[in-house]
């Protein structure tokens, strides 16, 4: 009979620990959920906004009707991709060196 009494006493002592453990697990789940939402929000905000194009140097003139879609500055040249997919290669002085049409 004393064995049964000890089992009941142990169960009574374990119950507050289980409540504490349940609160810890629930808190962890809430914090993880908030963290995932924060990461998704940051990615959405950062990737949703298009990056502004850098200004073309004043000495570079594009062909008539061409609009720049991408600009790359290299050591000795400037590469411009137009809205039609044409690639224009300029040297640092602004002279058109090469033109690649799609």
PDB file of C-alpha atoms in Angstrom:
ATOM      1  CA  UNK A   1       0.000   0.000   0.000  1.00  0.00           C
ATOM      2  CA  UNK A   2       2.865   2.328   0.638  1.00  0.00           C
ATOM      3  CA  UNK A   3       4.003   1.812  -3.011  1.00  0.00           C
ATOM      4  CA  UNK A   4       0.718   3.151  -4.334  1.00  0.00           C
ATOM      5  CA  UNK A   5       1.000   6.185  -2.102  1.00  0.00           C
ATOM      6  CA  UNK A   6       4.460   6.978  -3.509  1.00  0.00           C
ATOM      7  CA  UNK A   7       3.249   6.703  -7.110  1.00  0.00           C
ATOM      8  CA  UNK A   8       0.414   9.153  -6.450  1.00  0.00           C
ATOM      9  CA  UNK A   9       2.767  11.534  -4.680  1.00  0.00           C
ATOM     10  CA  UNK A  10       5.218  11.369  -7.638  1.00  0.00           C
ATOM     11  CA  UNK A  11       2.394  12.070 -10.115  1.00  0.00           C
ATOM     12  CA  UNK A  12       1.334  15.098  -8.110  1.00  0.00           C
ATOM     13  CA  UNK A  13       4.884  16.424  -8.186  1.00  0.00           C
ATOM     14  CA  UNK A  14       5.250  15.761 -11.941  1.00  0.00           C
ATOM     15  CA  UNK A  15       2.060  17.647 -12.854  1.00  0.00           C
ATOM     16  CA  UNK A  16       3.473  21.171 -12.258  1.00  0.00           C
ATOM     17  CA  UNK A  17       6.603  20.249 -14.202  1.00  0.00           C
ATOM     18  CA  UNK A  18       4.472  19.092 -17.153  1.00  0.00           C
ATOM     19  CA  UNK A  19       2.529  22.373 -17.083  1.00  0.00           C
ATOM     20  CA  UNK A  20       5.817  24.266 -17.052  1.00  0.00           C
ATOM     21  CA  UNK A  21       7.121  22.162 -19.954  1.00  0.00           C
ATOM     22  CA  UNK A  22       3.907  22.738 -21.912  1.00  0.00           C
ATOM     23  CA  UNK A  23       4.262  26.512 -21.373  1.00  0.00           C
ATOM     24  CA  UNK A  24       7.877  26.410 -22.559  1.00  0.00           C
ATOM     25  CA  UNK A  25       7.002  24.451 -25.705  1.00  0.00           C
ATOM     26  CA  UNK A  26       4.082  26.769 -26.477  1.00  0.00           C
ATOM     27  CA  UNK A  27       6.293  29.823 -25.969  1.00  0.00           C
ATOM     28  CA  UNK A  28       8.934  28.355 -28.258  1.00  0.00           C
ATOM     29  CA  UNK A  29       6.332  27.670 -30.957  1.00  0.00           C
ATOM     30  CA  UNK A  30       5.033  31.245 -30.725  1.00  0.00           C
ATOM     31  CA  UNK A  31       8.528  32.744 -30.936  1.00  0.00           C
ATOM     32  CA  UNK A  32       9.417  30.521 -33.903  1.00  0.00           C
ATOM     33  CA  UNK A  33       6.181  31.497 -35.667  1.00  0.00           C
ATOM     34  CA  UNK A  34       6.902  35.190 -35.160  1.00  0.00           C
ATOM     35  CA  UNK A  35      10.460  34.659 -36.420  1.00  0.00           C
ATOM     36  CA  UNK A  36       9.280  32.921 -39.582  1.00  0.00           C
ATOM     37  CA  UNK A  37       6.758  35.698 -40.227  1.00  0.00           C
ATOM     38  CA  UNK A  38       9.478  38.316 -39.708  1.00  0.00           C
ATOM     39  CA  UNK A  39      11.811  36.586 -42.170  1.00  0.00           C
ATOM     40  CA  UNK A  40       9.043  36.290 -44.774  1.00  0.00           C
ATOM     41  CA  UNK A  41       8.137  39.974 -44.306  1.00  0.00           C
ATOM     42  CA  UNK A  42      11.757  41.090 -44.656  1.00  0.00           C
ATOM     43  CA  UNK A  43      12.244  39.008 -47.812  1.00  0.00           C
ATOM     44  CA  UNK A  44       8.983  40.295 -49.279  1.00  0.00           C
ATOM     45  CA  UNK A  45       9.920  43.909 -48.611  1.00  0.00           C
ATOM     46  CA  UNK A  46      13.511  43.601 -49.837  1.00  0.00           C
ATOM     47  CA  UNK A  47      12.847  41.506 -52.944  1.00  0.00           C
ATOM     48  CA  UNK A  48       9.573  43.167 -53.926  1.00  0.00           C
ATOM     49  CA  UNK A  49      11.079  46.583 -54.533  1.00  0.00           C
ATOM     50  CA  UNK A  50      13.037  46.883 -57.740  1.00  0.00           C
ATOM     51  CA  UNK A  51      16.543  48.217 -57.438  1.00  0.00           C
ATOM     52  CA  UNK A  52      16.998  51.639 -59.033  1.00  0.00           C
ATOM     53  CA  UNK A  53      19.276  51.781 -62.034  1.00  0.00           C
ATOM     54  CA  UNK A  54      22.449  53.832 -61.684  1.00  0.00           C
ATOM     55  CA  UNK A  55      22.628  56.994 -63.751  1.00  0.00           C
ATOM     56  CA  UNK A  56      24.379  56.688 -67.066  1.00  0.00           C
ATOM     57  CA  UNK A  57      27.485  58.829 -67.421  1.00  0.00           C
ATOM     58  CA  UNK A  58      26.823  62.049 -69.345  1.00  0.00           C
ATOM     59  CA  UNK A  59      29.173  61.100 -72.202  1.00  0.00           C
ATOM     60  CA  UNK A  60      27.120  57.979 -73.090  1.00  0.00           C
ATOM     61  CA  UNK A  61      24.289  58.473 -75.551  1.00  0.00           C
ATOM     62  CA  UNK A  62      21.938  55.634 -76.340  1.00  0.00           C
ATOM     63  CA  UNK A  63      20.587  54.945 -79.832  1.00  0.00           C
ATOM     64  CA  UNK A  64      17.303  56.575 -80.741  1.00  0.00           C
ATOM     65  CA  UNK A  65      14.348  54.995 -78.918  1.00  0.00           C
ATOM     66  CA  UNK A  66      16.466  52.739 -76.680  1.00  0.00           C
ATOM     67  CA  UNK A  67      15.774  52.660 -72.956  1.00  0.00           C
ATOM     68  CA  UNK A  68      18.260  51.110 -70.518  1.00  0.00           C
ATOM     69  CA  UNK A  69      17.086  48.046 -68.586  1.00  0.00           C
ATOM     70  CA  UNK A  70      20.437  47.148 -66.987  1.00  0.00           C
ATOM     71  CA  UNK A  71      23.734  48.957 -66.611  1.00  0.00           C
ATOM     72  CA  UNK A  72      27.034  47.351 -65.638  1.00  0.00           C
ATOM     73  CA  UNK A  73      30.165  49.322 -64.855  1.00  0.00           C
ATOM     74  CA  UNK A  74      33.405  47.448 -65.482  1.00  0.00           C
ATOM     75  CA  UNK A  75      36.982  48.644 -65.161  1.00  0.00           C
ATOM     76  CA  UNK A  76      37.403  49.782 -68.787  1.00  0.00           C
ATOM     77  CA  UNK A  77      33.879  49.816 -70.192  1.00  0.00           C
ATOM     78  CA  UNK A  78      30.175  50.297 -69.498  1.00  0.00           C
ATOM     79  CA  UNK A  79      27.689  47.662 -70.621  1.00  0.00           C
ATOM     80  CA  UNK A  80      24.084  48.721 -71.223  1.00  0.00           C
ATOM     81  CA  UNK A  81      21.253  46.288 -71.907  1.00  0.00           C
ATOM     82  CA  UNK A  82      18.291  47.962 -73.566  1.00  0.00           C
ATOM     83  CA  UNK A  83      14.601  47.183 -73.245  1.00  0.00           C
ATOM     84  CA  UNK A  84      14.739  45.273 -76.547  1.00  0.00           C
ATOM     85  CA  UNK A  85      17.513  43.002 -75.222  1.00  0.00           C
ATOM     86  CA  UNK A  86      20.278  44.651 -77.226  1.00  0.00           C
ATOM     87  CA  UNK A  87      23.668  44.788 -75.470  1.00  0.00           C
ATOM     88  CA  UNK A  88      25.703  47.962 -75.986  1.00  0.00           C
ATOM     89  CA  UNK A  89      29.375  48.101 -74.985  1.00  0.00           C
ATOM     90  CA  UNK A  90      30.856  51.564 -74.394  1.00  0.00           C
ATOM     91  CA  UNK A  91      34.384  52.510 -73.443  1.00  0.00           C
ATOM     92  CA  UNK A  92      35.041  55.008 -70.617  1.00  0.00           C
ATOM     93  CA  UNK A  93      35.006  57.953 -73.018  1.00  0.00           C
ATOM     94  CA  UNK A  94      31.441  57.121 -74.075  1.00  0.00           C
ATOM     95  CA  UNK A  95      32.282  55.762 -77.521  1.00  0.00           C
ATOM     96  CA  UNK A  96      30.172  52.792 -78.645  1.00  0.00           C
ATOM     97  CA  UNK A  97      32.610  49.877 -79.080  1.00  0.00           C
ATOM     98  CA  UNK A  98      30.320  46.941 -79.792  1.00  0.00           C
ATOM     99  CA  UNK A  99      26.657  46.134 -80.240  1.00  0.00           C
ATOM    100  CA  UNK A 100      25.052  42.704 -79.819  1.00  0.00           C
ATOM    101  CA  UNK A 101      21.491  42.207 -80.994  1.00  0.00           C
ATOM    102  CA  UNK A 102      19.383  39.300 -79.733  1.00  0.00           C
TER     103      UNK A 102
END
